[in-house]
Structures are given as structure tokens and as C-alpha cells.
Amino acid sequence: MGIIAVPLGYLLTFIYNLVGNYGISLIILTVLVKLILYPLYFKQIKSTASMSTLQPKMKALQEKYKNDKEKLNEEMTKLYREEKFNPMGGCLPMLIQFPIIMGLFTLLRNPMKYIADDKMLFAVHQSFLWIKDLGQPDLWILPIAAAIATYFSFAMTQQLTGQNDMMGGQAKSMNLVMKYFFPLSILWLARSYPAGLAIYWAGGQFLQIFLNIRMNKYRAKLKEEQELEEKRKRAEKQLEKMKRARMKG
């Protein structure tokens, strides 16, 4: 991920030259990256949430055509077309986000390996708030904050995407384990890596919580619109039936 870490290092250096504080530079970098990736995240969540709302219809088709795979694929394609849903819509944004996130992780884990500016050698060891050296691990406060933010962010993302509703028993149990195991892993990692990396992760997760709140409002609005659309379609079908009955009469 060094290919991505190097340009991110230039960006971090540029921000530092403007503000003159490494801790604040990390926070600004975190916000910038989150805002840049937000449209991709929005598209990913929208696609996954749409999949959740389609689950009942998909299960009904799978049950109806369980012995006819060709017809099932045909009806599934028809359903996707009618609902304007792309099954791969949530994958591409995630694939684009992942290298950028890993590039940031690589950069902040060992910043001087990817930053050419010599003055950043001293910057990465600056103090910030209660942290005496951002190049060294903060053993408790930041790791705990990062773990708590990760827990709520992960739980809210699960709720947004409706993952638990789409999963079976074993997968649902695994997801529940991850809900607690992942934050604990972040707690352990944050105590091992430079505090600058922990600031990025904790700040990013807290920002993610606010983005998830925004997305939750959008999903509620989307669900309301879908319910209204379903009612409209049912009403049109009912009117069509009434017209046909009158014509026969």
C-alpha cells in the first residue's frame, strides 16, 4: 500500500505546513478522507439497504422457482430491473475505499517511511492534548475511545444495512461476535501502534457515527417512499381488476 501511502504523506505534509500542529493535521486529514469517501460509502449503504428491502420478494421467488433455476434467474433479473437495483452496486464502492483506508493505515503506522520532508521527523513526535509523543502508543485513553467509537459505528452500520435480517443463524451469530470482537481488537491494536494512528481511527469512527445518523434518516425516508410506491402499485392493480370486471359485466 506504499503507492497510496506516499501521496497521502504529501497531503499530510501540506496540511501540517498550513496548521503547524501534527495532531490537528491528523484530524483534518481524517475529516478530508471521510468526506471524499462519503459518496462511495453512501452508495454502498444505499445498495445494501435496498438489498435488505428486497429480501422478502427474493425469498418468495426462490421458494416459488426452487426447482427451476433458469426461471428463477429470469425472475430475479426482472425484479432487479423493476426495482432499479444493481446486485454489484455495493461492491465497487467498497473496493475503492479499501486501498485508501489501508494506505492511510500504512502511512500513519510508520509515517517517516513515506514522508520525504525532514521536518516531519520532529512533527510526528509532537505532543497533543494529554499525549506527550504522537509517535508513541497512548496506552489507555485513545485506545478506549477508539474501541467505543468502533463498537457504536459497527452496530449502527449493521442496523443501516439490515445485515442481521439478511443473515441465517450461524452467520448472524458470527456477526454478533464480530460486533464485540472487532472493537476489542481495535483496543489492543491502538495500544500497540503510534498515537497518531489511534487519533485517525478514533476520529474517523466518531465521524462515521454522525454520518450513520444522517444515513439512518435517509434510509427511513427511503423506506417511507418505497412503502408509498408499493401502495400505489397495489392500488393500480386493484383499479385494473375493477376495470376488467366492469368490462366483462
JSON list of C-alpha atoms in Angstrom, two decimals:
[
{"chain": "A", "resi": 1, "resn": "MET", "atom": "CA", "xyz": [0.00, 0.00, 0.00]},
{"chain": "A", "resi": 2, "resn": "GLY", "atom": "CA", "xyz": [3.06, 2.24, -0.21]},
{"chain": "A", "resi": 3, "resn": "ILE", "atom": "CA", "xyz": [1.88, 3.54, -3.61]},
{"chain": "A", "resi": 4, "resn": "ILE", "atom": "CA", "xyz": [-1.14, 5.12, -1.88]},
{"chain": "A", "resi": 5, "resn": "ALA", "atom": "CA", "xyz": [0.70, 5.99, 1.35]},
{"chain": "A", "resi": 6, "resn": "VAL", "atom": "CA", "xyz": [3.20, 8.27, -0.45]},
{"chain": "A", "resi": 7, "resn": "PRO", "atom": "CA", "xyz": [0.65, 10.75, -1.94]},
{"chain": "A", "resi": 8, "resn": "LEU", "atom": "CA", "xyz": [-1.25, 10.70, 1.36]},
{"chain": "A", "resi": 9, "resn": "GLY", "atom": "CA", "xyz": [2.06, 11.59, 3.01]},
{"chain": "A", "resi": 10, "resn": "TYR", "atom": "CA", "xyz": [2.37, 14.60, 0.72]},
{"chain": "A", "resi": 11, "resn": "LEU", "atom": "CA", "xyz": [-1.16, 15.64, 1.67]},
{"chain": "A", "resi": 12, "resn": "LEU", "atom": "CA", "xyz": [-0.41, 15.28, 5.39]},
{"chain": "A", "resi": 13, "resn": "THR", "atom": "CA", "xyz": [2.78, 17.35, 4.97]},
{"chain": "A", "resi": 14, "resn": "PHE", "atom": "CA", "xyz": [0.84, 20.04, 3.10]},
{"chain": "A", "resi": 15, "resn": "ILE", "atom": "CA", "xyz": [-1.77, 20.24, 5.88]},
{"chain": "A", "resi": 16, "resn": "TYR", "atom": "CA", "xyz": [0.96, 20.36, 8.54]},
{"chain": "A", "resi": 17, "resn": "ASN", "atom": "CA", "xyz": [2.69, 23.25, 6.74]},
{"chain": "A", "resi": 18, "resn": "LEU", "atom": "CA", "xyz": [-0.61, 25.15, 6.94]},
{"chain": "A", "resi": 19, "resn": "VAL", "atom": "CA", "xyz": [-1.55, 24.50, 10.58]},
{"chain": "A", "resi": 20, "resn": "GLY", "atom": "CA", "xyz": [1.81, 23.72, 12.19]},
{"chain": "A", "resi": 21, "resn": "ASN", "atom": "CA", "xyz": [0.42, 21.05, 14.54]},
{"chain": "A", "resi": 22, "resn": "TYR", "atom": "CA", "xyz": [0.69, 17.33, 13.80]},
{"chain": "A", "resi": 23, "resn": "GLY", "atom": "CA", "xyz": [-2.32, 16.32, 15.92]},
{"chain": "A", "resi": 24, "resn": "ILE", "atom": "CA", "xyz": [-4.60, 18.87, 14.27]},
{"chain": "A", "resi": 25, "resn": "SER", "atom": "CA", "xyz": [-3.18, 17.87, 10.87]},
{"chain": "A", "resi": 26, "resn": "LEU", "atom": "CA", "xyz": [-4.22, 14.26, 11.52]},
{"chain": "A", "resi": 27, "resn": "ILE", "atom": "CA", "xyz": [-7.75, 15.33, 12.45]},
{"chain": "A", "resi": 28, "resn": "ILE", "atom": "CA", "xyz": [-8.06, 17.48, 9.30]},
{"chain": "A", "resi": 29, "resn": "LEU", "atom": "CA", "xyz": [-6.70, 14.60, 7.18]},
{"chain": "A", "resi": 30, "resn": "THR", "atom": "CA", "xyz": [-9.24, 12.24, 8.76]},
{"chain": "A", "resi": 31, "resn": "VAL", "atom": "CA", "xyz": [-12.14, 14.61, 8.01]},
{"chain": "A", "resi": 32, "resn": "LEU", "atom": "CA", "xyz": [-10.96, 15.19, 4.43]},
{"chain": "A", "resi": 33, "resn": "VAL", "atom": "CA", "xyz": [-10.65, 11.47, 3.70]},
{"chain": "A", "resi": 34, "resn": "LYS", "atom": "CA", "xyz": [-14.06, 10.74, 5.25]},
{"chain": "A", "resi": 35, "resn": "LEU", "atom": "CA", "xyz": [-15.72, 13.49, 3.21]},
{"chain": "A", "resi": 36, "resn": "ILE", "atom": "CA", "xyz": [-14.02, 12.32, 0.00]},
{"chain": "A", "resi": 37, "resn": "LEU", "atom": "CA", "xyz": [-15.12, 8.72, 0.61]},
{"chain": "A", "resi": 38, "resn": "TYR", "atom": "CA", "xyz": [-18.62, 9.68, 1.81]},
{"chain": "A", "resi": 39, "resn": "PRO", "atom": "CA", "xyz": [-20.29, 9.49, -1.66]},
{"chain": "A", "resi": 40, "resn": "LEU", "atom": "CA", "xyz": [-18.87, 5.97, -2.10]},
{"chain": "A", "resi": 41, "resn": "TYR", "atom": "CA", "xyz": [-19.98, 4.97, 1.40]},
{"chain": "A", "resi": 42, "resn": "PHE", "atom": "CA", "xyz": [-23.42, 6.45, 0.73]},
{"chain": "A", "resi": 43, "resn": "LYS", "atom": "CA", "xyz": [-23.73, 4.41, -2.47]},
{"chain": "A", "resi": 44, "resn": "GLN", "atom": "CA", "xyz": [-22.59, 1.25, -0.69]},
{"chain": "A", "resi": 45, "resn": "ILE", "atom": "CA", "xyz": [-25.07, 1.66, 2.19]},
{"chain": "A", "resi": 46, "resn": "LYS", "atom": "CA", "xyz": [-27.87, 2.56, -0.22]},
{"chain": "A", "resi": 47, "resn": "SER", "atom": "CA", "xyz": [-27.24, -0.58, -2.27]},
{"chain": "A", "resi": 48, "resn": "THR", "atom": "CA", "xyz": [-27.05, -2.84, 0.80]},
{"chain": "A", "resi": 49, "resn": "ALA", "atom": "CA", "xyz": [-30.17, -1.29, 2.33]},
{"chain": "A", "resi": 50, "resn": "SER", "atom": "CA", "xyz": [-32.03, -1.82, -0.94]},
{"chain": "A", "resi": 51, "resn": "MET", "atom": "CA", "xyz": [-31.00, -5.46, -0.86]},
{"chain": "A", "resi": 52, "resn": "SER", "atom": "CA", "xyz": [-32.48, -5.71, 2.63]},
{"chain": "A", "resi": 53, "resn": "THR", "atom": "CA", "xyz": [-35.85, -4.37, 1.49]},
{"chain": "A", "resi": 54, "resn": "LEU", "atom": "CA", "xyz": [-35.85, -6.77, -1.48]},
{"chain": "A", "resi": 55, "resn": "GLN", "atom": "CA", "xyz": [-35.17, -9.83, 0.66]},
{"chain": "A", "resi": 56, "resn": "PRO", "atom": "CA", "xyz": [-38.86, -10.85, 1.15]},
{"chain": "A", "resi": 57, "resn": "LYS", "atom": "CA", "xyz": [-39.52, -10.72, -2.61]},
{"chain": "A", "resi": 58, "resn": "MET", "atom": "CA", "xyz": [-36.30, -12.59, -3.37]},
{"chain": "A", "resi": 59, "resn": "LYS", "atom": "CA", "xyz": [-37.14, -15.33, -0.87]},
{"chain": "A", "resi": 60, "resn": "ALA", "atom": "CA", "xyz": [-40.62, -15.66, -2.33]},
{"chain": "A", "resi": 61, "resn": "LEU", "atom": "CA", "xyz": [-39.15, -16.12, -5.83]},
{"chain": "A", "resi": 62, "resn": "GLN", "atom": "CA", "xyz": [-36.58, -18.63, -4.55]},
{"chain": "A", "resi": 63, "resn": "GLU", "atom": "CA", "xyz": [-39.34, -20.66, -2.93]},
{"chain": "A", "resi": 64, "resn": "LYS", "atom": "CA", "xyz": [-41.61, -20.44, -5.97]},
{"chain": "A", "resi": 65, "resn": "TYR", "atom": "CA", "xyz": [-38.95, -21.46, -8.50]},
{"chain": "A", "resi": 66, "resn": "LYS", "atom": "CA", "xyz": [-36.72, -23.63, -6.33]},
{"chain": "A", "resi": 67, "resn": "ASN", "atom": "CA", "xyz": [-36.87, -26.44, -8.90]},
{"chain": "A", "resi": 68, "resn": "ASP", "atom": "CA", "xyz": [-36.33, -24.22, -11.94]},
{"chain": "A", "resi": 69, "resn": "LYS", "atom": "CA", "xyz": [-33.04, -22.30, -11.74]},
{"chain": "A", "resi": 70, "resn": "GLU", "atom": "CA", "xyz": [-33.34, -20.83, -15.22]},
{"chain": "A", "resi": 71, "resn": "LYS", "atom": "CA", "xyz": [-36.76, -19.36, -14.46]},
{"chain": "A", "resi": 72, "resn": "LEU", "atom": "CA", "xyz": [-35.51, -18.16, -11.06]},
{"chain": "A", "resi": 73, "resn": "ASN", "atom": "CA", "xyz": [-32.61, -16.27, -12.65]},
{"chain": "A", "resi": 74, "resn": "GLU", "atom": "CA", "xyz": [-35.00, -14.77, -15.19]},
{"chain": "A", "resi": 75, "resn": "GLU", "atom": "CA", "xyz": [-37.43, -13.60, -12.49]},
{"chain": "A", "resi": 76, "resn": "MET", "atom": "CA", "xyz": [-34.57, -12.29, -10.31]},
{"chain": "A", "resi": 77, "resn": "THR", "atom": "CA", "xyz": [-33.25, -10.22, -13.22]},
{"chain": "A", "resi": 78, "resn": "LYS", "atom": "CA", "xyz": [-36.75, -8.91, -13.83]},
{"chain": "A", "resi": 79, "resn": "LEU", "atom": "CA", "xyz": [-37.10, -7.98, -10.15]},
{"chain": "A", "resi": 80, "resn": "TYR", "atom": "CA", "xyz": [-33.76, -6.15, -10.15]},
{"chain": "A", "resi": 81, "resn": "ARG", "atom": "CA", "xyz": [-34.78, -4.25, -13.28]},
{"chain": "A", "resi": 82, "resn": "GLU", "atom": "CA", "xyz": [-38.18, -3.27, -11.88]},
{"chain": "A", "resi": 83, "resn": "GLU", "atom": "CA", "xyz": [-36.68, -2.12, -8.58]},
{"chain": "A", "resi": 84, "resn": "LYS", "atom": "CA", "xyz": [-33.69, -0.45, -10.32]},
{"chain": "A", "resi": 85, "resn": "PHE", "atom": "CA", "xyz": [-31.31, -2.47, -8.17]},
{"chain": "A", "resi": 86, "resn": "ASN", "atom": "CA", "xyz": [-27.76, -3.43, -9.11]},
{"chain": "A", "resi": 87, "resn": "PRO", "atom": "CA", "xyz": [-26.53, -6.53, -7.19]},
{"chain": "A", "resi": 88, "resn": "MET", "atom": "CA", "xyz": [-22.93, -5.36, -7.59]},
{"chain": "A", "resi": 89, "resn": "GLY", "atom": "CA", "xyz": [-23.72, -1.79, -6.59]},
{"chain": "A", "resi": 90, "resn": "GLY", "atom": "CA", "xyz": [-22.36, -2.19, -3.05]},
{"chain": "A", "resi": 91, "resn": "CYS", "atom": "CA", "xyz": [-19.13, -3.95, -4.04]},
{"chain": "A", "resi": 92, "resn": "LEU", "atom": "CA", "xyz": [-17.38, -1.38, -6.23]},
{"chain": "A", "resi": 93, "resn": "PRO", "atom": "CA", "xyz": [-17.52, 1.49, -3.67]},
{"chain": "A", "resi": 94, "resn": "MET", "atom": "CA", "xyz": [-16.14, -0.86, -1.00]},
{"chain": "A", "resi": 95, "resn": "LEU", "atom": "CA", "xyz": [-13.31, -1.99, -3.29]},
{"chain": "A", "resi": 96, "resn": "ILE", "atom": "CA", "xyz": [-12.36, 1.64, -3.98]},
{"chain": "A", "resi": 97, "resn": "GLN", "atom": "CA", "xyz": [-12.45, 2.63, -0.30]},
{"chain": "A", "resi": 98, "resn": "PHE", "atom": "CA", "xyz": [-10.36, -0.27, 0.96]},
{"chain": "A", "resi": 99, "resn": "PRO", "atom": "CA", "xyz": [-6.97, 0.63, -0.66]},
{"chain": "A", "resi": 100, "resn": "ILE", "atom": "CA", "xyz": [-7.30, 4.26, 0.54]},
{"chain": "A", "resi": 101, "resn": "ILE", "atom": "CA", "xyz": [-8.03, 3.17, 4.11]},
{"chain": "A", "resi": 102, "resn": "MET", "atom": "CA", "xyz": [-5.15, 0.68, 4.05]},
{"chain": "A", "resi": 103, "resn": "GLY", "atom": "CA", "xyz": [-2.87, 3.35, 2.56]},
{"chain": "A", "resi": 104, "resn": "LEU", "atom": "CA", "xyz": [-3.68, 5.66, 5.47]},
{"chain": "A", "resi": 105, "resn": "PHE", "atom": "CA", "xyz": [-3.08, 2.84, 7.93]},
{"chain": "A", "resi": 106, "resn": "THR", "atom": "CA", "xyz": [0.30, 2.12, 6.31]},
{"chain": "A", "resi": 107, "resn": "LEU", "atom": "CA", "xyz": [1.28, 5.81, 6.34]},
{"chain": "A", "resi": 108, "resn": "LEU", "atom": "CA", "xyz": [0.34, 6.53, 9.96]},
{"chain": "A", "resi": 109, "resn": "ARG", "atom": "CA", "xyz": [1.82, 3.30, 11.30]},
{"chain": "A", "resi": 110, "resn": "ASN", "atom": "CA", "xyz": [5.27, 4.34, 10.02]},
{"chain": "A", "resi": 111, "resn": "PRO", "atom": "CA", "xyz": [4.97, 7.93, 8.72]},
{"chain": "A", "resi": 112, "resn": "MET", "atom": "CA", "xyz": [8.65, 8.72, 8.11]},
{"chain": "A", "resi": 113, "resn": "LYS", "atom": "CA", "xyz": [8.96, 5.78, 5.71]},
{"chain": "A", "resi": 114, "resn": "TYR", "atom": "CA", "xyz": [6.56, 7.51, 3.30]},
{"chain": "A", "resi": 115, "resn": "ILE", "atom": "CA", "xyz": [7.18, 11.22, 4.02]},
{"chain": "A", "resi": 116, "resn": "ALA", "atom": "CA", "xyz": [10.19, 12.87, 2.37]},
{"chain": "A", "resi": 117, "resn": "ASP", "atom": "CA", "xyz": [10.11, 16.18, 4.29]},
{"chain": "A", "resi": 118, "resn": "ASP", "atom": "CA", "xyz": [12.77, 16.08, 7.07]},
{"chain": "A", "resi": 119, "resn": "LYS", "atom": "CA", "xyz": [10.88, 18.49, 9.35]},
{"chain": "A", "resi": 120, "resn": "MET", "atom": "CA", "xyz": [8.11, 15.90, 9.66]},
{"chain": "A", "resi": 121, "resn": "LEU", "atom": "CA", "xyz": [10.63, 13.75, 11.54]},
{"chain": "A", "resi": 122, "resn": "PHE", "atom": "CA", "xyz": [10.12, 16.07, 14.51]},
{"chain": "A", "resi": 123, "resn": "ALA", "atom": "CA", "xyz": [6.44, 16.72, 13.79]},
{"chain": "A", "resi": 124, "resn": "VAL", "atom": "CA", "xyz": [5.41, 13.08, 14.27]},
{"chain": "A", "resi": 125, "resn": "HIS", "atom": "CA", "xyz": [6.83, 13.21, 17.82]},
{"chain": "A", "resi": 126, "resn": "GLN", "atom": "CA", "xyz": [4.98, 16.36, 18.84]},
{"chain": "A", "resi": 127, "resn": "SER", "atom": "CA", "xyz": [2.73, 16.40, 21.89]},
{"chain": "A", "resi": 128, "resn": "PHE", "atom": "CA", "xyz": [-1.04, 16.81, 21.54]},
{"chain": "A", "resi": 129, "resn": "LEU", "atom": "CA", "xyz": [-3.51, 17.34, 24.37]},
{"chain": "A", "resi": 130, "resn": "TRP", "atom": "CA", "xyz": [-2.54, 14.76, 27.06]},
{"chain": "A", "resi": 131, "resn": "ILE", "atom": "CA", "xyz": [-0.32, 12.78, 24.66]},
{"chain": "A", "resi": 132, "resn": "LYS", "atom": "CA", "xyz": [3.38, 13.55, 25.13]},
{"chain": "A", "resi": 133, "resn": "ASP", "atom": "CA", "xyz": [4.59, 11.90, 21.90]},
{"chain": "A", "resi": 134, "resn": "LEU", "atom": "CA", "xyz": [2.29, 11.16, 18.94]},
{"chain": "A", "resi": 135, "resn": "GLY", "atom": "CA", "xyz": [4.91, 8.77, 17.60]},
{"chain": "A", "resi": 136, "resn": "GLN", "atom": "CA", "xyz": [4.48, 6.50, 20.64]},
{"chain": "A", "resi": 137, "resn": "PRO", "atom": "CA", "xyz": [1.40, 4.49, 21.73]},
{"chain": "A", "resi": 138, "resn": "ASP", "atom": "CA", "xyz": [-1.15, 6.00, 24.11]},
{"chain": "A", "resi": 139, "resn": "LEU", "atom": "CA", "xyz": [-1.91, 3.10, 26.40]},
{"chain": "A", "resi": 140, "resn": "TRP", "atom": "CA", "xyz": [-5.47, 3.80, 27.58]},
{"chain": "A", "resi": 141, "resn": "ILE", "atom": "CA", "xyz": [-7.48, 6.93, 26.71]},
{"chain": "A", "resi": 142, "resn": "LEU", "atom": "CA", "xyz": [-7.19, 6.86, 22.90]},
{"chain": "A", "resi": 143, "resn": "PRO", "atom": "CA", "xyz": [-7.48, 3.06, 22.62]},
{"chain": "A", "resi": 144, "resn": "ILE", "atom": "CA", "xyz": [-10.63, 3.05, 24.78]},
{"chain": "A", "resi": 145, "resn": "ALA", "atom": "CA", "xyz": [-12.12, 5.95, 22.78]},
{"chain": "A", "resi": 146, "resn": "ALA", "atom": "CA", "xyz": [-11.27, 4.14, 19.52]},
{"chain": "A", "resi": 147, "resn": "ALA", "atom": "CA", "xyz": [-12.85, 0.89, 20.76]},
{"chain": "A", "resi": 148, "resn": "ILE", "atom": "CA", "xyz": [-16.06, 2.60, 21.96]},
{"chain": "A", "resi": 149, "resn": "ALA", "atom": "CA", "xyz": [-16.41, 4.57, 18.71]},
{"chain": "A", "resi": 150, "resn": "THR", "atom": "CA", "xyz": [-15.78, 1.39, 16.68]},
{"chain": "A", "resi": 151, "resn": "TYR", "atom": "CA", "xyz": [-18.47, -0.51, 18.61]},
{"chain": "A", "resi": 152, "resn": "PHE", "atom": "CA", "xyz": [-21.17, 2.11, 18.00]},
{"chain": "A", "resi": 153, "resn": "SER", "atom": "CA", "xyz": [-20.11, 2.70, 14.39]},
{"chain": "A", "resi": 154, "resn": "PHE", "atom": "CA", "xyz": [-20.14, -1.05, 13.65]},
{"chain": "A", "resi": 155, "resn": "ALA", "atom": "CA", "xyz": [-23.51, -1.56, 15.35]},
{"chain": "A", "resi": 156, "resn": "MET", "atom": "CA", "xyz": [-25.07, 1.39, 13.51]},
{"chain": "A", "resi": 157, "resn": "THR", "atom": "CA", "xyz": [-23.73, 0.17, 10.16]},
{"chain": "A", "resi": 158, "resn": "GLN", "atom": "CA", "xyz": [-25.26, -3.26, 10.81]},
{"chain": "A", "resi": 159, "resn": "GLN", "atom": "CA", "xyz": [-28.59, -1.61, 11.55]},
{"chain": "A", "resi": 160, "resn": "LEU", "atom": "CA", "xyz": [-28.34, 0.61, 8.45]},
{"chain": "A", "resi": 161, "resn": "THR", "atom": "CA", "xyz": [-27.60, -2.25, 6.07]},
{"chain": "A", "resi": 162, "resn": "GLY", "atom": "CA", "xyz": [-30.00, -4.69, 7.71]},
{"chain": "A", "resi": 163, "resn": "GLN", "atom": "CA", "xyz": [-27.25, -7.33, 7.78]},
{"chain": "A", "resi": 164, "resn": "ASN", "atom": "CA", "xyz": [-28.77, -9.30, 10.65]},
{"chain": "A", "resi": 165, "resn": "ASP", "atom": "CA", "xyz": [-32.10, -9.52, 8.83]},
{"chain": "A", "resi": 166, "resn": "MET", "atom": "CA", "xyz": [-30.43, -10.95, 5.72]},
{"chain": "A", "resi": 167, "resn": "MET", "atom": "CA", "xyz": [-28.25, -13.50, 7.51]},
{"chain": "A", "resi": 168, "resn": "GLY", "atom": "CA", "xyz": [-29.01, -17.01, 8.66]},
{"chain": "A", "resi": 169, "resn": "GLY", "atom": "CA", "xyz": [-28.47, -18.37, 12.16]},
{"chain": "A", "resi": 170, "resn": "GLN", "atom": "CA", "xyz": [-24.75, -19.17, 12.01]},
{"chain": "A", "resi": 171, "resn": "ALA", "atom": "CA", "xyz": [-23.80, -16.03, 10.06]},
{"chain": "A", "resi": 172, "resn": "LYS", "atom": "CA", "xyz": [-25.92, -13.92, 12.38]},
{"chain": "A", "resi": 173, "resn": "SER", "atom": "CA", "xyz": [-24.10, -15.37, 15.40]},
{"chain": "A", "resi": 174, "resn": "MET", "atom": "CA", "xyz": [-20.74, -14.68, 13.75]},
{"chain": "A", "resi": 175, "resn": "ASN", "atom": "CA", "xyz": [-21.80, -11.10, 13.07]},
{"chain": "A", "resi": 176, "resn": "LEU", "atom": "CA", "xyz": [-22.77, -10.71, 16.73]},
{"chain": "A", "resi": 177, "resn": "VAL", "atom": "CA", "xyz": [-19.35, -12.00, 17.80]},
{"chain": "A", "resi": 178, "resn": "MET", "atom": "CA", "xyz": [-17.66, -9.52, 15.43]},
{"chain": "A", "resi": 179, "resn": "LYS", "atom": "CA", "xyz": [-19.70, -6.71, 16.94]},
{"chain": "A", "resi": 180, "resn": "TYR", "atom": "CA", "xyz": [-17.74, -7.18, 20.18]},
{"chain": "A", "resi": 181, "resn": "PHE", "atom": "CA", "xyz": [-14.52, -8.80, 18.95]},
{"chain": "A", "resi": 182, "resn": "PHE", "atom": "CA", "xyz": [-13.69, -6.06, 16.42]},
{"chain": "A", "resi": 183, "resn": "PRO", "atom": "CA", "xyz": [-13.75, -3.18, 18.95]},
{"chain": "A", "resi": 184, "resn": "LEU", "atom": "CA", "xyz": [-11.63, -5.25, 21.37]},
{"chain": "A", "resi": 185, "resn": "SER", "atom": "CA", "xyz": [-9.14, -5.88, 18.55]},
{"chain": "A", "resi": 186, "resn": "ILE", "atom": "CA", "xyz": [-9.00, -2.14, 17.89]},
{"chain": "A", "resi": 187, "resn": "LEU", "atom": "CA", "xyz": [-8.36, -1.55, 21.61]},
{"chain": "A", "resi": 188, "resn": "TRP", "atom": "CA", "xyz": [-5.40, -3.94, 21.51]},
{"chain": "A", "resi": 189, "resn": "LEU", "atom": "CA", "xyz": [-4.00, -2.54, 18.23]},
{"chain": "A", "resi": 190, "resn": "ALA", "atom": "CA", "xyz": [-4.35, 1.07, 19.35]},
{"chain": "A", "resi": 191, "resn": "ARG", "atom": "CA", "xyz": [-2.23, 0.28, 22.41]},
{"chain": "A", "resi": 192, "resn": "SER", "atom": "CA", "xyz": [0.49, -1.12, 20.12]},
{"chain": "A", "resi": 193, "resn": "TYR", "atom": "CA", "xyz": [0.71, 1.47, 17.32]},
{"chain": "A", "resi": 194, "resn": "PRO", "atom": "CA", "xyz": [1.63, 5.20, 17.34]},
{"chain": "A", "resi": 195, "resn": "ALA", "atom": "CA", "xyz": [-0.93, 7.51, 18.94]},
{"chain": "A", "resi": 196, "resn": "GLY", "atom": "CA", "xyz": [-1.21, 9.36, 15.61]},
{"chain": "A", "resi": 197, "resn": "LEU", "atom": "CA", "xyz": [-2.75, 6.26, 14.05]},
{"chain": "A", "resi": 198, "resn": "ALA", "atom": "CA", "xyz": [-5.14, 5.89, 17.01]},
{"chain": "A", "resi": 199, "resn": "ILE", "atom": "CA", "xyz": [-6.21, 9.54, 16.56]},
{"chain": "A", "resi": 200, "resn": "TYR", "atom": "CA", "xyz": [-7.01, 8.85, 12.92]},
{"chain": "A", "resi": 201, "resn": "TRP", "atom": "CA", "xyz": [-9.01, 5.73, 13.72]},
{"chain": "A", "resi": 202, "resn": "ALA", "atom": "CA", "xyz": [-10.89, 7.14, 16.72]},
{"chain": "A", "resi": 203, "resn": "GLY", "atom": "CA", "xyz": [-11.64, 10.41, 14.92]},
{"chain": "A", "resi": 204, "resn": "GLY", "atom": "CA", "xyz": [-12.76, 8.56, 11.82]},
{"chain": "A", "resi": 205, "resn": "GLN", "atom": "CA", "xyz": [-15.12, 6.31, 13.77]},
{"chain": "A", "resi": 206, "resn": "PHE", "atom": "CA", "xyz": [-16.70, 9.20, 15.70]},
{"chain": "A", "resi": 207, "resn": "LEU", "atom": "CA", "xyz": [-17.24, 11.00, 12.39]},
{"chain": "A", "resi": 208, "resn": "GLN", "atom": "CA", "xyz": [-18.68, 7.77, 10.99]},
{"chain": "A", "resi": 209, "resn": "ILE", "atom": "CA", "xyz": [-21.27, 7.73, 13.78]},
{"chain": "A", "resi": 210, "resn": "PHE", "atom": "CA", "xyz": [-22.54, 11.16, 12.70]},
{"chain": "A", "resi": 211, "resn": "LEU", "atom": "CA", "xyz": [-22.58, 10.05, 9.06]},
{"chain": "A", "resi": 212, "resn": "ASN", "atom": "CA", "xyz": [-24.54, 6.95, 10.07]},
{"chain": "A", "resi": 213, "resn": "ILE", "atom": "CA", "xyz": [-27.11, 9.13, 11.85]},
{"chain": "A", "resi": 214, "resn": "ARG", "atom": "CA", "xyz": [-27.53, 11.06, 8.61]},
{"chain": "A", "resi": 215, "resn": "MET", "atom": "CA", "xyz": [-27.77, 7.83, 6.63]},
{"chain": "A", "resi": 216, "resn": "ASN", "atom": "CA", "xyz": [-30.34, 6.46, 9.08]},
{"chain": "A", "resi": 217, "resn": "LYS", "atom": "CA", "xyz": [-32.59, 9.45, 8.36]},
{"chain": "A", "resi": 218, "resn": "TYR", "atom": "CA", "xyz": [-32.13, 8.86, 4.64]},
{"chain": "A", "resi": 219, "resn": "ARG", "atom": "CA", "xyz": [-32.97, 5.17, 4.99]},
{"chain": "A", "resi": 220, "resn": "ALA", "atom": "CA", "xyz": [-36.15, 6.00, 6.95]},
{"chain": "A", "resi": 221, "resn": "LYS", "atom": "CA", "xyz": [-37.16, 8.39, 4.17]},
{"chain": "A", "resi": 222, "resn": "LEU", "atom": "CA", "xyz": [-36.31, 5.77, 1.52]},
{"chain": "A", "resi": 223, "resn": "LYS", "atom": "CA", "xyz": [-38.37, 3.14, 3.32]},
{"chain": "A", "resi": 224, "resn": "GLU", "atom": "CA", "xyz": [-41.33, 5.51, 3.53]},
{"chain": "A", "resi": 225, "resn": "GLU", "atom": "CA", "xyz": [-41.09, 6.24, -0.21]},
{"chain": "A", "resi": 226, "resn": "GLN", "atom": "CA", "xyz": [-40.88, 2.52, -1.01]},
{"chain": "A", "resi": 227, "resn": "GLU", "atom": "CA", "xyz": [-43.96, 1.79, 1.11]},
{"chain": "A", "resi": 228, "resn": "LEU", "atom": "CA", "xyz": [-45.87, 4.57, -0.68]},
{"chain": "A", "resi": 229, "resn": "GLU", "atom": "CA", "xyz": [-44.74, 3.15, -4.05]},
{"chain": "A", "resi": 230, "resn": "GLU", "atom": "CA", "xyz": [-45.93, -0.33, -3.03]},
{"chain": "A", "resi": 231, "resn": "LYS", "atom": "CA", "xyz": [-49.32, 1.09, -2.01]},
{"chain": "A", "resi": 232, "resn": "ARG", "atom": "CA", "xyz": [-49.57, 2.93, -5.32]},
{"chain": "A", "resi": 233, "resn": "LYS", "atom": "CA", "xyz": [-48.79, -0.25, -7.28]},
{"chain": "A", "resi": 234, "resn": "ARG", "atom": "CA", "xyz": [-51.36, -2.24, -5.28]},
{"chain": "A", "resi": 235, "resn": "ALA", "atom": "CA", "xyz": [-53.96, 0.47, -5.86]},
{"chain": "A", "resi": 236, "resn": "GLU", "atom": "CA", "xyz": [-53.24, 0.46, -9.62]},
{"chain": "A", "resi": 237, "resn": "LYS", "atom": "CA", "xyz": [-53.60, -3.33, -9.76]},
{"chain": "A", "resi": 238, "resn": "GLN", "atom": "CA", "xyz": [-56.87, -3.12, -7.85]},
{"chain": "A", "resi": 239, "resn": "LEU", "atom": "CA", "xyz": [-58.20, -0.47, -10.24]},
{"chain": "A", "resi": 240, "resn": "GLU", "atom": "CA", "xyz": [-57.12, -2.61, -13.21]},
{"chain": "A", "resi": 241, "resn": "LYS", "atom": "CA", "xyz": [-59.03, -5.58, -11.80]},
{"chain": "A", "resi": 242, "resn": "MET", "atom": "CA", "xyz": [-62.13, -3.42, -11.26]},
{"chain": "A", "resi": 243, "resn": "LYS", "atom": "CA", "xyz": [-61.94, -2.14, -14.85]},
{"chain": "A", "resi": 244, "resn": "ARG", "atom": "CA", "xyz": [-61.68, -5.67, -16.21]},
{"chain": "A", "resi": 245, "resn": "ALA", "atom": "CA", "xyz": [-64.62, -6.78, -14.06]},
{"chain": "A", "resi": 246, "resn": "ARG", "atom": "CA", "xyz": [-66.76, -3.91, -15.41]},
{"chain": "A", "resi": 247, "resn": "MET", "atom": "CA", "xyz": [-65.80, -4.68, -18.99]},
{"chain": "A", "resi": 248, "resn": "LYS", "atom": "CA", "xyz": [-66.83, -8.33, -18.53]},
{"chain": "A", "resi": 249, "resn": "GLY", "atom": "CA", "xyz": [-70.08, -7.24, -16.91]}
]
